[in-house]
Short mmCIF file of N, CA and C in Angstrom, two decimals:
data_model
loop_
_atom_site.label_atom_id
_atom_site.label_comp_id
_atom_site.label_asym_id
_atom_site.label_seq_id
_atom_site.Cartn_x
_atom_site.Cartn_y
_atom_site.Cartn_z
N UNK A 1 45.63 10.60 -12.96
CA UNK A 1 45.46 11.98 -13.36
C UNK A 1 44.22 12.57 -12.70
N UNK A 2 43.14 11.81 -12.67
CA UNK A 2 41.92 12.31 -12.04
C UNK A 2 42.13 12.52 -10.54
N UNK A 3 42.94 11.67 -9.94
CA UNK A 3 43.24 11.81 -8.52
C UNK A 3 43.98 13.11 -8.26
N UNK A 4 44.88 13.47 -9.13
CA UNK A 4 45.63 14.72 -8.99
C UNK A 4 44.70 15.93 -9.11
N UNK A 5 43.72 15.85 -9.99
CA UNK A 5 42.77 16.95 -10.17
C UNK A 5 41.95 17.15 -8.90
N UNK A 6 41.67 16.09 -8.18
CA UNK A 6 40.89 16.19 -6.95
C UNK A 6 41.76 16.59 -5.77
N UNK A 7 42.96 16.03 -5.69
CA UNK A 7 43.80 16.25 -4.51
C UNK A 7 44.53 17.59 -4.55
N UNK A 8 44.87 18.11 -5.71
CA UNK A 8 45.63 19.35 -5.79
C UNK A 8 44.92 20.53 -5.13
N UNK A 9 43.63 20.78 -5.38
CA UNK A 9 42.99 21.90 -4.67
C UNK A 9 42.94 21.71 -3.16
N UNK A 10 42.76 20.47 -2.72
CA UNK A 10 42.73 20.21 -1.28
C UNK A 10 44.10 20.48 -0.68
N UNK A 11 45.15 20.10 -1.39
CA UNK A 11 46.52 20.34 -0.94
C UNK A 11 46.77 21.83 -0.79
N UNK A 12 46.40 22.62 -1.80
CA UNK A 12 46.61 24.06 -1.73
C UNK A 12 45.73 24.72 -0.68
N UNK A 13 44.56 24.19 -0.45
CA UNK A 13 43.68 24.71 0.59
C UNK A 13 44.29 24.50 1.97
N UNK A 14 44.80 23.31 2.21
CA UNK A 14 45.42 23.03 3.51
C UNK A 14 46.68 23.86 3.69
N UNK A 15 47.50 23.96 2.65
CA UNK A 15 48.71 24.79 2.74
C UNK A 15 48.34 26.25 3.00
N UNK A 16 47.35 26.76 2.30
CA UNK A 16 46.95 28.14 2.49
C UNK A 16 46.38 28.42 3.86
N UNK A 17 45.83 27.42 4.50
CA UNK A 17 45.25 27.63 5.83
C UNK A 17 46.31 27.86 6.89
N UNK A 18 47.54 27.46 6.63
CA UNK A 18 48.62 27.67 7.58
C UNK A 18 49.37 28.98 7.35
N UNK A 19 49.08 29.69 6.28
CA UNK A 19 49.81 30.91 5.94
C UNK A 19 49.10 32.13 6.51
N UNK A 20 49.90 33.19 6.72
CA UNK A 20 49.30 34.48 7.04
C UNK A 20 48.81 35.09 5.73
N UNK A 21 48.08 36.18 5.83
CA UNK A 21 47.55 36.83 4.63
C UNK A 21 48.69 37.33 3.75
N UNK A 22 49.72 37.90 4.38
CA UNK A 22 50.86 38.39 3.61
C UNK A 22 51.59 37.26 2.89
N UNK A 23 51.79 36.15 3.59
CA UNK A 23 52.45 35.00 2.97
C UNK A 23 51.62 34.44 1.81
N UNK A 24 50.32 34.43 1.99
CA UNK A 24 49.46 33.87 0.95
C UNK A 24 49.55 34.69 -0.33
N UNK A 25 49.50 36.01 -0.21
CA UNK A 25 49.55 36.84 -1.41
C UNK A 25 50.96 36.96 -1.98
N UNK A 26 51.99 36.78 -1.16
CA UNK A 26 53.36 36.83 -1.66
C UNK A 26 53.71 35.57 -2.45
N UNK A 27 53.34 34.41 -1.93
CA UNK A 27 53.66 33.14 -2.59
C UNK A 27 52.48 32.19 -2.40
N UNK A 28 51.46 32.28 -3.26
CA UNK A 28 50.27 31.45 -3.04
C UNK A 28 50.53 29.95 -3.18
N UNK A 29 51.51 29.54 -3.95
CA UNK A 29 51.77 28.12 -4.14
C UNK A 29 52.98 27.63 -3.34
N UNK A 30 53.62 28.52 -2.60
CA UNK A 30 54.79 28.13 -1.81
C UNK A 30 54.40 27.59 -0.45
N UNK A 31 55.41 27.08 0.24
CA UNK A 31 55.19 26.57 1.59
C UNK A 31 55.15 27.72 2.58
N UNK A 32 54.41 27.58 3.67
CA UNK A 32 54.41 28.64 4.69
C UNK A 32 55.76 28.69 5.42
N UNK A 33 56.07 29.86 5.98
CA UNK A 33 57.34 29.99 6.70
C UNK A 33 57.34 29.12 7.96
N UNK A 34 56.24 29.09 8.66
CA UNK A 34 56.11 28.18 9.80
C UNK A 34 54.67 27.65 9.84
N UNK A 35 54.56 26.42 10.26
CA UNK A 35 53.24 25.79 10.34
C UNK A 35 52.67 26.04 11.73
N UNK A 36 51.79 27.03 11.81
CA UNK A 36 51.15 27.35 13.08
C UNK A 36 49.65 27.17 12.98
N UNK A 37 49.03 27.09 14.13
CA UNK A 37 47.58 26.91 14.18
C UNK A 37 46.86 28.21 14.51
N UNK A 38 47.52 29.34 14.30
CA UNK A 38 46.92 30.63 14.64
C UNK A 38 45.66 30.91 13.83
N UNK A 39 45.67 30.57 12.56
CA UNK A 39 44.47 30.80 11.73
C UNK A 39 43.29 29.98 12.23
N UNK A 40 43.55 28.77 12.67
CA UNK A 40 42.47 27.93 13.17
C UNK A 40 41.94 28.47 14.50
N UNK A 41 42.84 28.96 15.37
CA UNK A 41 42.40 29.55 16.63
C UNK A 41 41.55 30.80 16.38
N UNK A 42 42.00 31.65 15.45
CA UNK A 42 41.26 32.87 15.14
C UNK A 42 39.89 32.54 14.54
N UNK A 43 39.84 31.55 13.67
CA UNK A 43 38.56 31.17 13.07
C UNK A 43 37.62 30.62 14.13
N UNK A 44 38.14 29.87 15.07
CA UNK A 44 37.30 29.28 16.12
C UNK A 44 36.71 30.35 17.02
N UNK A 45 37.51 31.37 17.34
CA UNK A 45 37.02 32.40 18.28
C UNK A 45 36.28 33.52 17.56
N UNK A 46 36.85 34.08 16.50
CA UNK A 46 36.25 35.25 15.86
C UNK A 46 35.00 34.90 15.04
N UNK A 47 35.02 33.78 14.38
CA UNK A 47 33.86 33.39 13.55
C UNK A 47 32.89 32.51 14.32
N UNK A 48 33.19 32.22 15.57
CA UNK A 48 32.38 31.36 16.44
C UNK A 48 31.98 30.07 15.72
N UNK A 49 32.99 29.35 15.32
CA UNK A 49 32.79 28.09 14.59
C UNK A 49 32.04 27.07 15.45
N UNK A 50 32.24 27.12 16.77
CA UNK A 50 31.54 26.16 17.63
C UNK A 50 30.02 26.33 17.52
N UNK A 51 29.56 27.57 17.48
CA UNK A 51 28.12 27.82 17.32
C UNK A 51 27.64 27.37 15.94
N UNK A 52 28.44 27.62 14.93
CA UNK A 52 28.09 27.22 13.57
C UNK A 52 27.98 25.71 13.45
N UNK A 53 28.92 25.00 14.04
CA UNK A 53 28.90 23.53 13.99
C UNK A 53 27.67 23.00 14.73
N UNK A 54 27.37 23.59 15.88
CA UNK A 54 26.20 23.15 16.65
C UNK A 54 24.91 23.39 15.86
N UNK A 55 24.79 24.56 15.25
CA UNK A 55 23.59 24.86 14.46
C UNK A 55 23.48 23.92 13.25
N UNK A 56 24.59 23.65 12.59
CA UNK A 56 24.57 22.74 11.44
C UNK A 56 24.17 21.34 11.86
N UNK A 57 24.65 20.88 13.00
CA UNK A 57 24.30 19.55 13.48
C UNK A 57 22.81 19.45 13.80
N UNK A 58 22.26 20.50 14.41
CA UNK A 58 20.83 20.48 14.76
C UNK A 58 19.97 20.48 13.50
N UNK A 59 20.30 21.34 12.55
CA UNK A 59 19.53 21.41 11.30
C UNK A 59 19.63 20.11 10.53
N UNK A 60 20.84 19.54 10.45
CA UNK A 60 21.02 18.29 9.72
C UNK A 60 20.25 17.15 10.38
N UNK A 61 20.31 17.05 11.69
CA UNK A 61 19.58 16.01 12.41
C UNK A 61 18.08 16.11 12.15
N UNK A 62 17.53 17.32 12.26
CA UNK A 62 16.09 17.51 12.05
C UNK A 62 15.70 17.20 10.60
N UNK A 63 16.53 17.64 9.65
CA UNK A 63 16.22 17.40 8.24
C UNK A 63 16.25 15.91 7.92
N UNK A 64 17.22 15.19 8.44
CA UNK A 64 17.31 13.75 8.19
C UNK A 64 16.14 13.03 8.86
N UNK A 65 15.79 13.43 10.05
CA UNK A 65 14.68 12.79 10.76
C UNK A 65 13.37 12.99 10.02
N UNK A 66 13.08 14.22 9.61
CA UNK A 66 11.83 14.50 8.90
C UNK A 66 11.82 13.82 7.54
N UNK A 67 12.94 13.89 6.83
CA UNK A 67 13.02 13.27 5.51
C UNK A 67 12.83 11.77 5.58
N UNK A 68 13.43 11.13 6.58
CA UNK A 68 13.28 9.69 6.73
C UNK A 68 11.85 9.31 7.07
N UNK A 69 11.22 10.07 7.95
CA UNK A 69 9.84 9.77 8.32
C UNK A 69 8.89 9.92 7.13
N UNK A 70 9.03 11.00 6.38
CA UNK A 70 8.16 11.22 5.22
C UNK A 70 8.42 10.18 4.15
N UNK A 71 9.69 9.84 3.93
CA UNK A 71 10.03 8.83 2.92
C UNK A 71 9.47 7.46 3.27
N UNK A 72 9.56 7.09 4.54
CA UNK A 72 9.02 5.79 4.96
C UNK A 72 7.51 5.72 4.75
N UNK A 73 6.82 6.78 5.14
CA UNK A 73 5.37 6.79 4.97
C UNK A 73 4.98 6.77 3.49
N UNK A 74 5.68 7.56 2.67
CA UNK A 74 5.36 7.61 1.24
C UNK A 74 5.68 6.29 0.56
N UNK A 75 6.82 5.70 0.88
CA UNK A 75 7.19 4.45 0.22
C UNK A 75 6.25 3.30 0.60
N UNK A 76 5.80 3.28 1.85
CA UNK A 76 4.88 2.24 2.24
C UNK A 76 3.55 2.37 1.50
N UNK A 77 3.06 3.60 1.42
CA UNK A 77 1.76 3.78 0.76
C UNK A 77 1.85 3.50 -0.73
N UNK A 78 2.95 3.85 -1.35
CA UNK A 78 3.09 3.59 -2.80
C UNK A 78 3.26 2.10 -3.07
N UNK A 79 4.01 1.41 -2.22
CA UNK A 79 4.31 0.00 -2.48
C UNK A 79 3.19 -0.95 -2.04
N UNK A 80 2.49 -0.65 -0.97
CA UNK A 80 1.56 -1.62 -0.39
C UNK A 80 0.08 -1.33 -0.62
N UNK A 81 -0.28 -0.05 -0.64
CA UNK A 81 -1.70 0.26 -0.74
C UNK A 81 -2.15 0.30 -2.19
N UNK A 82 -3.33 -0.25 -2.48
CA UNK A 82 -3.81 -0.26 -3.87
C UNK A 82 -4.44 1.09 -4.24
N UNK A 83 -3.61 2.09 -4.49
CA UNK A 83 -4.08 3.41 -4.84
C UNK A 83 -4.04 3.61 -6.35
N UNK A 84 -4.99 4.40 -6.84
CA UNK A 84 -4.99 4.72 -8.26
C UNK A 84 -3.85 5.72 -8.50
N UNK A 85 -3.01 5.47 -9.47
CA UNK A 85 -1.87 6.34 -9.77
C UNK A 85 -0.61 6.00 -9.02
N UNK A 86 -0.60 4.89 -8.30
CA UNK A 86 0.61 4.54 -7.55
C UNK A 86 1.76 4.16 -8.48
N UNK A 87 1.44 3.58 -9.64
CA UNK A 87 2.49 3.27 -10.61
C UNK A 87 3.16 4.56 -11.10
N UNK A 88 2.36 5.59 -11.34
CA UNK A 88 2.92 6.88 -11.77
C UNK A 88 3.89 7.42 -10.72
N UNK A 89 3.49 7.41 -9.44
CA UNK A 89 4.34 7.94 -8.39
C UNK A 89 5.60 7.09 -8.21
N UNK A 90 5.45 5.78 -8.33
CA UNK A 90 6.62 4.90 -8.21
C UNK A 90 7.61 5.19 -9.33
N UNK A 91 7.12 5.33 -10.56
CA UNK A 91 8.00 5.65 -11.68
C UNK A 91 8.60 7.05 -11.54
N UNK A 92 7.85 7.98 -10.98
CA UNK A 92 8.37 9.33 -10.76
C UNK A 92 9.52 9.30 -9.75
N UNK A 93 9.37 8.55 -8.67
CA UNK A 93 10.44 8.46 -7.67
C UNK A 93 11.66 7.73 -8.23
N UNK A 94 11.46 6.67 -8.97
CA UNK A 94 12.59 5.96 -9.59
C UNK A 94 13.29 6.86 -10.60
N UNK A 95 12.52 7.62 -11.37
CA UNK A 95 13.12 8.58 -12.30
C UNK A 95 13.91 9.65 -11.57
N UNK A 96 13.44 10.06 -10.40
CA UNK A 96 14.19 11.02 -9.60
C UNK A 96 15.50 10.47 -9.08
N UNK A 97 15.56 9.17 -8.86
CA UNK A 97 16.82 8.54 -8.44
C UNK A 97 17.80 8.45 -9.61
N UNK A 98 17.29 8.33 -10.80
CA UNK A 98 18.16 8.19 -11.97
C UNK A 98 18.75 9.54 -12.38
N UNK A 99 17.96 10.60 -12.31
CA UNK A 99 18.41 11.92 -12.74
C UNK A 99 19.22 12.58 -11.61
N UNK A 100 20.42 13.07 -11.88
CA UNK A 100 21.20 13.72 -10.83
C UNK A 100 20.54 15.01 -10.35
N UNK A 101 20.82 15.38 -9.13
CA UNK A 101 20.22 16.56 -8.53
C UNK A 101 20.71 17.84 -9.23
N UNK A 102 21.96 17.87 -9.64
CA UNK A 102 22.52 19.07 -10.24
C UNK A 102 21.81 19.39 -11.53
#
């Protein structure tokens, strides 16, 4: 049942991506009249998805690189150096791993 709750929206999303706007509003849960890739071509050219993907990849790469570097430096100093308050910071980071981000 949980699998159906997750897969059903994805199924309708993929089906809707093959429909025209008229088909979508006429029968949102029905099958498209023909399975074409016109919507994907239009999205690629009109919304410049290639530029968006490139920008997302650059931002993600930089964020992961900086985050990894800062995390390595912070974890080494907390674990190895005899600093006052290092137990507090260690417990704070472990508590952050336990509490969900949402």
